[in-house]
Amino acid sequence: MMNWDMTDEEKLLKVSAANFFREKMPINHLRRIRDTNDPLGFPREAWQDMASLGWTGILIDEDHGGLNFGFRGLGLILEAAGRQLAATPLLSTVAGASRLLQKNANLEQKETLLPAIAAGETIIALAHDEGQHHGQDISTHATLQGGKYVIQGRKSLVLDAALADQILVLARTDQGLGWFLVPHKTQGLQWEHFRLIDGRPAAHLSLQRVEVPASARIGTMKDATASYEDLRNACAVGLATEMLGAATAAFEMTLAYLKERKQFGVAIGTFQALQHRMANLYCELEVSRSVVQRALAALDEDHAKTTVFASLAKGKLNDVMHAVATESIQLHGGIGMTDEHNIGFFLKRSRINNELFGSASFHRDRYAKALEF
Amino acid sequence: MLQDFRAEVRQWLEANCPASMRTPTMEEEEVWGGRKEQFKNPESKVWLERMAAKGWTAPEWPKAYGGGGLKPQEALILKEEMQRLGCRPPLLSFGIWMLGPVLLQYGTEEQKKKHLPEIVQGKVRWCQGYSEPAAGSDLASLQTRAELVGDQFIINGSKVWTSYADSSDWIFCLVRTDPNAGKQQGISFMLIDMNQPGVKAEPIRLISGASPFCEVFFSDAKTSKDNLIGPLNGGWQIAKALLTHERQAISEINKKASELPLEIQAKHKLPTRNGQLADEHFRQRLAAWHMDNTAFEWTLEREMSLQKAGHSPGAASSMFKLYGTELNKRKYELMMEVSGFQSLIWEGAGDEKDRQATRDWLRSKGNSIEGGTSEIQLNVIAKRVLGLP
């Protein structure tokens, strides 16, 4: 049986993460990014602040300047971020890249990259998906020519695209899949920038004969299918954790509104039809918390069933966050449809997060495969 | 310390648990105790007596009342060691799950001394008299009357959905002792011996066939005023406390250890393609159920851990009752689809196990009605957890 209780250190981290996002990055921060057409989508100073708290190095071992506090710790930060809909590079750079590098990079790559991530100097974007859905076949390819890799292909929906210093590109090689670290300024990278429905920037990337040295390939020449699976697990769980925070916040906003909004001379929260909908969502949020906590711990344990647990967490949170977000609009009534009210951002974020790192049916399929049915 | 205890428990179980008691319980060999218990498997009697002598049928109850006097961590170790060895529970008992905790909290010293040891030893089997024909979800509108005449209460009325009333010895009952007080204020909680001419129990046949449910009729039944638990007209508070125990018991009871996992059944009986279920729509629904079921089990685990840290169980039991029973209903719907034509046969052809599954499917529809309907649980969550008016 896993340890469900929080350690004292975890309790402290939870409080400081909640304070940080409430003060520095409340939901209105996202609104401002959208309204000012902020091209980066995230302030570099805030990344520095997170680095000085140790958060950017939370998965990195102590020899490379990190805290080695694990996913249970990172989860507390991501949940707090999710509550404020703060879209930080923690998902790409920390949950994704830092774990991938820690587990797969060679000594030299670790020496250069891990301390830079921990210090907040390097932000890494992930360029893995292609086509319109997560999990489609990778057709971007990298060919070894005269000691250099030449990468050719097209990547969809890269988050933190304008902000990142380096891009981690997944490509097919003669020896299976490989990860390549490509500096943002490399010749041949063509960006197509756009805004997501919640106002955040992102971009498609096309790679036109992009040349990188052989040393840009992460780790050895071996096939990266397993490390891709691990990255998908880590990011799916990280995202599910943010979604748990966001769904909980939307639920609480809606609950408060039901107690305050009066119609027919009474608070609308007195109506049983509405009470039962909230009580059902409450139960769903409680079981969601369990799957998220279990999956976070599994990543730290390198549990044999990590894929099962990760797909359970992301699959469940896709459904639950979407249910909470859509019900929240309905229960807010007309005001919930206005741009002025923040509740609409939760619905938009829910749709985005449902597509990133796998939809609900994608994860049900993956879960069933892992359990062989 | 705890390590020593574990070693001691393990050794004792190895030495004392009879061989057939280390196999999964078959329904017909379940032991519920009481005067009518027949012990179909003689080793189950030996097992019960040995466990009861140590007080381990009710491990956490005080030794003074026949219990095991174990601390919560020790009781957990006992449970784990029994699971490790595959031990059957020596005794299934509403006395242990429901009445006992209430007597420990509200009973007088005499009442505890009289009833608790008999519960621990499985000598007296208890049933629960709550619902009435006109008082289901609106339990507080119950009408069964008890009048104090001299030293005795005289009881008249009827109870319904009383599980196992026909094989029980005593019944714990909610009765109206003050017809003029407000609904909740005029109710008392009392214990009644069923072995008397004024009490009659009749089984109820359900859509699933024969059932443990009964109707119980009281006509001038008698019980001593010493069998009143808590204050006169103060039974409602006790009823509510007991319901929390009942809800937790129901979410436990629904687990059937002997059933093959649903995904295994499905792969045996449905067409597959490349080792996967070919019907993608069914496969997705099965996965969704499987995920929710796992999520639910982890939530029980997490809540237990919270309760150990001092979190009060109160409203959580409503969530578990609601979620657990709805999951159980979903499971049986999927199981019926897996069995197809087989699942339609009531009697005659086919094997016994499939026919049982069909009855279990029908029976499962009652899970979200008994012990407080799902709608009542939603009310409790909305009011007590969410603070809605």
PDB file of N, CA, C and O in Angstrom, chain A residues 128-129 133-136 228 232 235-236 239-240 243 310-311 313-319 350-364 366:
ATOM      1  N   HIS A 128       7.150  16.823 -30.199  1.00  0.00           N
ATOM      2  CA  HIS A 128       7.003  15.385 -30.437  1.00  0.00           C
ATOM      3  C   HIS A 128       5.806  15.093 -31.336  1.00  0.00           C
ATOM      4  O   HIS A 128       5.901  14.321 -32.276  1.00  0.00           O
ATOM      5  N   ASP A 129       4.646  15.745 -31.049  1.00  0.00           N
ATOM      6  CA  ASP A 129       3.439  15.408 -31.792  1.00  0.00           C
ATOM      7  C   ASP A 129       3.509  15.844 -33.250  1.00  0.00           C
ATOM      8  O   ASP A 129       4.144  16.838 -33.591  1.00  0.00           O
ATOM      9  N   HIS A 133      -3.576  14.876 -33.786  1.00  0.00           N
ATOM     10  CA  HIS A 133      -3.835  14.235 -32.489  1.00  0.00           C
ATOM     11  C   HIS A 133      -2.546  13.741 -31.871  1.00  0.00           C
ATOM     12  O   HIS A 133      -1.608  13.384 -32.574  1.00  0.00           O
ATOM     13  N   HIS A 134      -2.566  13.655 -30.539  1.00  0.00           N
ATOM     14  CA  HIS A 134      -1.427  13.066 -29.847  1.00  0.00           C
ATOM     15  C   HIS A 134      -1.332  11.579 -30.198  1.00  0.00           C
ATOM     16  O   HIS A 134      -2.345  10.906 -30.331  1.00  0.00           O
ATOM     17  N   GLY A 135      -0.099  11.118 -30.342  1.00  0.00           N
ATOM     18  CA  GLY A 135       0.101   9.677 -30.511  1.00  0.00           C
ATOM     19  C   GLY A 135       0.120   9.202 -31.949  1.00  0.00           C
ATOM     20  O   GLY A 135       0.150   8.005 -32.201  1.00  0.00           O
ATOM     21  N   GLN A 136       0.076  10.135 -32.909  1.00  0.00           N
ATOM     22  CA  GLN A 136       0.164   9.684 -34.304  1.00  0.00           C
ATOM     23  C   GLN A 136       1.605   9.311 -34.649  1.00  0.00           C
ATOM     24  O   GLN A 136       2.545   9.705 -33.961  1.00  0.00           O
ATOM     25  N   TYR A 228      10.320   7.690 -24.870  1.00  0.00           N
ATOM     26  CA  TYR A 228       9.144   8.451 -25.300  1.00  0.00           C
ATOM     27  C   TYR A 228       7.929   8.036 -24.464  1.00  0.00           C
ATOM     28  O   TYR A 228       7.156   8.873 -24.011  1.00  0.00           O
ATOM     29  N   ARG A 232       5.808  10.481 -22.096  1.00  0.00           N
ATOM     30  CA  ARG A 232       4.350  10.627 -22.210  1.00  0.00           C
ATOM     31  C   ARG A 232       3.675  10.371 -20.877  1.00  0.00           C
ATOM     32  O   ARG A 232       2.720  11.060 -20.508  1.00  0.00           O
ATOM     33  N   CYS A 235       4.452  13.464 -18.597  1.00  0.00           N
ATOM     34  CA  CYS A 235       3.712  14.672 -18.972  1.00  0.00           C
ATOM     35  C   CYS A 235       2.205  14.477 -18.803  1.00  0.00           C
ATOM     36  O   CYS A 235       1.503  15.406 -18.404  1.00  0.00           O
ATOM     37  N   ALA A 236       1.721  13.291 -19.092  1.00  0.00           N
ATOM     38  CA  ALA A 236       0.286  13.032 -18.907  1.00  0.00           C
ATOM     39  C   ALA A 236      -0.078  13.194 -17.432  1.00  0.00           C
ATOM     40  O   ALA A 236      -1.097  13.806 -17.087  1.00  0.00           O
ATOM     41  N   LEU A 239       0.196  16.894 -16.414  1.00  0.00           N
ATOM     42  CA  LEU A 239      -0.952  17.644 -16.911  1.00  0.00           C
ATOM     43  C   LEU A 239      -2.217  17.288 -16.122  1.00  0.00           C
ATOM     44  O   LEU A 239      -3.022  18.155 -15.770  1.00  0.00           O
ATOM     45  N   ALA A 240      -2.371  15.999 -15.817  1.00  0.00           N
ATOM     46  CA  ALA A 240      -3.535  15.576 -15.020  1.00  0.00           C
ATOM     47  C   ALA A 240      -3.527  16.270 -13.661  1.00  0.00           C
ATOM     48  O   ALA A 240      -4.579  16.623 -13.120  1.00  0.00           O
ATOM     49  N   MET A 243      -4.742  19.649 -14.060  1.00  0.00           N
ATOM     50  CA  MET A 243      -6.183  19.595 -14.308  1.00  0.00           C
ATOM     51  C   MET A 243      -6.964  19.362 -13.025  1.00  0.00           C
ATOM     52  O   MET A 243      -8.074  19.871 -12.857  1.00  0.00           O
ATOM     53  N   ALA A 310      -0.636   6.055 -15.221  1.00  0.00           N
ATOM     54  CA  ALA A 310      -0.608   7.357 -15.895  1.00  0.00           C
ATOM     55  C   ALA A 310      -1.829   7.510 -16.798  1.00  0.00           C
ATOM     56  O   ALA A 310      -2.473   8.561 -16.830  1.00  0.00           O
ATOM     57  N   SER A 311      -2.163   6.452 -17.528  1.00  0.00           N
ATOM     58  CA  SER A 311      -3.324   6.546 -18.404  1.00  0.00           C
ATOM     59  C   SER A 311      -4.612   6.644 -17.599  1.00  0.00           C
ATOM     60  O   SER A 311      -5.555   7.324 -18.009  1.00  0.00           O
ATOM     61  N   ALA A 313      -4.824   8.181 -14.709  1.00  0.00           N
ATOM     62  CA  ALA A 313      -4.891   9.557 -14.198  1.00  0.00           C
ATOM     63  C   ALA A 313      -5.312  10.533 -15.296  1.00  0.00           C
ATOM     64  O   ALA A 313      -6.240  11.324 -15.115  1.00  0.00           O
ATOM     65  N   LYS A 314      -4.663  10.458 -16.453  1.00  0.00           N
ATOM     66  CA  LYS A 314      -4.967  11.434 -17.496  1.00  0.00           C
ATOM     67  C   LYS A 314      -6.355  11.169 -18.087  1.00  0.00           C
ATOM     68  O   LYS A 314      -7.141  12.094 -18.314  1.00  0.00           O
ATOM     69  N   GLY A 315      -6.674   9.894 -18.302  1.00  0.00           N
ATOM     70  CA  GLY A 315      -7.992   9.559 -18.850  1.00  0.00           C
ATOM     71  C   GLY A 315      -9.104  10.044 -17.942  1.00  0.00           C
ATOM     72  O   GLY A 315     -10.086  10.652 -18.385  1.00  0.00           O
ATOM     73  N   LYS A 316      -8.945   9.815 -16.660  1.00  0.00           N
ATOM     74  CA  LYS A 316      -9.977  10.206 -15.695  1.00  0.00           C
ATOM     75  C   LYS A 316     -10.087  11.733 -15.612  1.00  0.00           C
ATOM     76  O   LYS A 316     -11.172  12.288 -15.624  1.00  0.00           O
ATOM     77  N   LEU A 317      -8.932  12.392 -15.528  1.00  0.00           N
ATOM     78  CA  LEU A 317      -8.976  13.845 -15.368  1.00  0.00           C
ATOM     79  C   LEU A 317      -9.489  14.534 -16.619  1.00  0.00           C
ATOM     80  O   LEU A 317     -10.114  15.589 -16.534  1.00  0.00           O
ATOM     81  N   ASN A 318      -9.245  13.952 -17.793  1.00  0.00           N
ATOM     82  CA  ASN A 318      -9.842  14.518 -19.005  1.00  0.00           C
ATOM     83  C   ASN A 318     -11.360  14.604 -18.833  1.00  0.00           C
ATOM     84  O   ASN A 318     -11.972  15.644 -19.065  1.00  0.00           O
ATOM     85  N   ASP A 319     -11.955  13.484 -18.434  1.00  0.00           N
ATOM     86  CA  ASP A 319     -13.412  13.454 -18.280  1.00  0.00           C
ATOM     87  C   ASP A 319     -13.882  14.357 -17.149  1.00  0.00           C
ATOM     88  O   ASP A 319     -14.864  15.079 -17.286  1.00  0.00           O
ATOM     89  N   SER A 350      -9.700  23.256 -20.377  1.00  0.00           N
ATOM     90  CA  SER A 350     -10.061  21.842 -20.334  1.00  0.00           C
ATOM     91  C   SER A 350      -9.972  21.221 -21.731  1.00  0.00           C
ATOM     92  O   SER A 350      -9.447  20.122 -21.918  1.00  0.00           O
ATOM     93  N   ARG A 351     -10.489  21.952 -22.726  1.00  0.00           N
ATOM     94  CA  ARG A 351     -10.453  21.436 -24.099  1.00  0.00           C
ATOM     95  C   ARG A 351      -9.005  21.261 -24.573  1.00  0.00           C
ATOM     96  O   ARG A 351      -8.645  20.254 -25.187  1.00  0.00           O
ATOM     97  N   ILE A 352      -8.171  22.245 -24.252  1.00  0.00           N
ATOM     98  CA  ILE A 352      -6.755  22.177 -24.644  1.00  0.00           C
ATOM     99  C   ILE A 352      -6.089  20.971 -23.984  1.00  0.00           C
ATOM    100  O   ILE A 352      -5.454  20.142 -24.628  1.00  0.00           O
ATOM    101  N   ASN A 353      -6.266  20.861 -22.662  1.00  0.00           N
ATOM    102  CA  ASN A 353      -5.577  19.795 -21.929  1.00  0.00           C
ATOM    103  C   ASN A 353      -6.105  18.407 -22.282  1.00  0.00           C
ATOM    104  O   ASN A 353      -5.399  17.421 -22.139  1.00  0.00           O
ATOM    105  N   ASN A 354      -7.364  18.356 -22.723  1.00  0.00           N
ATOM    106  CA  ASN A 354      -7.895  17.064 -23.165  1.00  0.00           C
ATOM    107  C   ASN A 354      -7.142  16.548 -24.391  1.00  0.00           C
ATOM    108  O   ASN A 354      -6.959  15.349 -24.550  1.00  0.00           O
ATOM    109  N   GLU A 355      -6.735  17.452 -25.265  1.00  0.00           N
ATOM    110  CA  GLU A 355      -6.046  17.026 -26.483  1.00  0.00           C
ATOM    111  C   GLU A 355      -4.564  16.765 -26.255  1.00  0.00           C
ATOM    112  O   GLU A 355      -3.978  15.896 -26.899  1.00  0.00           O
ATOM    113  N   LEU A 356      -3.946  17.541 -25.359  1.00  0.00           N
ATOM    114  CA  LEU A 356      -2.506  17.381 -25.139  1.00  0.00           C
ATOM    115  C   LEU A 356      -2.237  16.056 -24.422  1.00  0.00           C
ATOM    116  O   LEU A 356      -2.921  15.706 -23.476  1.00  0.00           O
ATOM    117  N   PHE A 357      -1.235  15.335 -24.880  1.00  0.00           N
ATOM    118  CA  PHE A 357      -0.827  14.070 -24.262  1.00  0.00           C
ATOM    119  C   PHE A 357      -1.970  13.074 -24.129  1.00  0.00           C
ATOM    120  O   PHE A 357      -2.017  12.287 -23.204  1.00  0.00           O
ATOM    121  N   GLY A 358      -2.897  13.114 -25.076  1.00  0.00           N
ATOM    122  CA  GLY A 358      -3.863  12.035 -25.183  1.00  0.00           C
ATOM    123  C   GLY A 358      -5.247  12.342 -24.657  1.00  0.00           C
ATOM    124  O   GLY A 358      -5.408  12.789 -23.534  1.00  0.00           O
ATOM    125  N   SER A 359      -6.243  12.060 -25.509  1.00  0.00           N
ATOM    126  CA  SER A 359      -7.644  12.268 -25.141  1.00  0.00           C
ATOM    127  C   SER A 359      -8.110  11.152 -24.204  1.00  0.00           C
ATOM    128  O   SER A 359      -7.381  10.187 -23.947  1.00  0.00           O
ATOM    129  N   ALA A 360      -9.335  11.277 -23.727  1.00  0.00           N
ATOM    130  CA  ALA A 360      -9.870  10.259 -22.818  1.00  0.00           C
ATOM    131  C   ALA A 360      -9.940   8.893 -23.499  1.00  0.00           C
ATOM    132  O   ALA A 360      -9.554   7.882 -22.911  1.00  0.00           O
ATOM    133  N   SER A 361     -10.384   8.851 -24.747  1.00  0.00           N
ATOM    134  CA  SER A 361     -10.486   7.536 -25.399  1.00  0.00           C
ATOM    135  C   SER A 361      -9.102   6.987 -25.732  1.00  0.00           C
ATOM    136  O   SER A 361      -8.871   5.777 -25.665  1.00  0.00           O
ATOM    137  N   PHE A 362      -8.165   7.859 -26.056  1.00  0.00           N
ATOM    138  CA  PHE A 362      -6.776   7.426 -26.260  1.00  0.00           C
ATOM    139  C   PHE A 362      -6.264   6.703 -25.017  1.00  0.00           C
ATOM    140  O   PHE A 362      -5.653   5.641 -25.099  1.00  0.00           O
ATOM    141  N   HIS A 363      -6.523   7.296 -23.842  1.00  0.00           N
ATOM    142  CA  HIS A 363      -5.984   6.699 -22.611  1.00  0.00           C
ATOM    143  C   HIS A 363      -6.753   5.465 -22.175  1.00  0.00           C
ATOM    144  O   HIS A 363      -6.182   4.551 -21.581  1.00  0.00           O
ATOM    145  N   ARG A 364      -8.045   5.410 -22.473  1.00  0.00           N
ATOM    146  CA  ARG A 364      -8.771   4.170 -22.177  1.00  0.00           C
ATOM    147  C   ARG A 364      -8.211   3.027 -23.017  1.00  0.00           C
ATOM    148  O   ARG A 364      -8.030   1.915 -22.522  1.00  0.00           O
ATOM    149  N   ARG A 366      -5.155   2.856 -24.230  1.00  0.00           N
ATOM    150  CA  ARG A 366      -3.795   2.569 -23.756  1.00  0.00           C
ATOM    151  C   ARG A 366      -3.842   1.774 -22.453  1.00  0.00           C
ATOM    152  O   ARG A 366      -3.051   0.842 -22.236  1.00  0.00           O
TER     153      ARG A 366
END
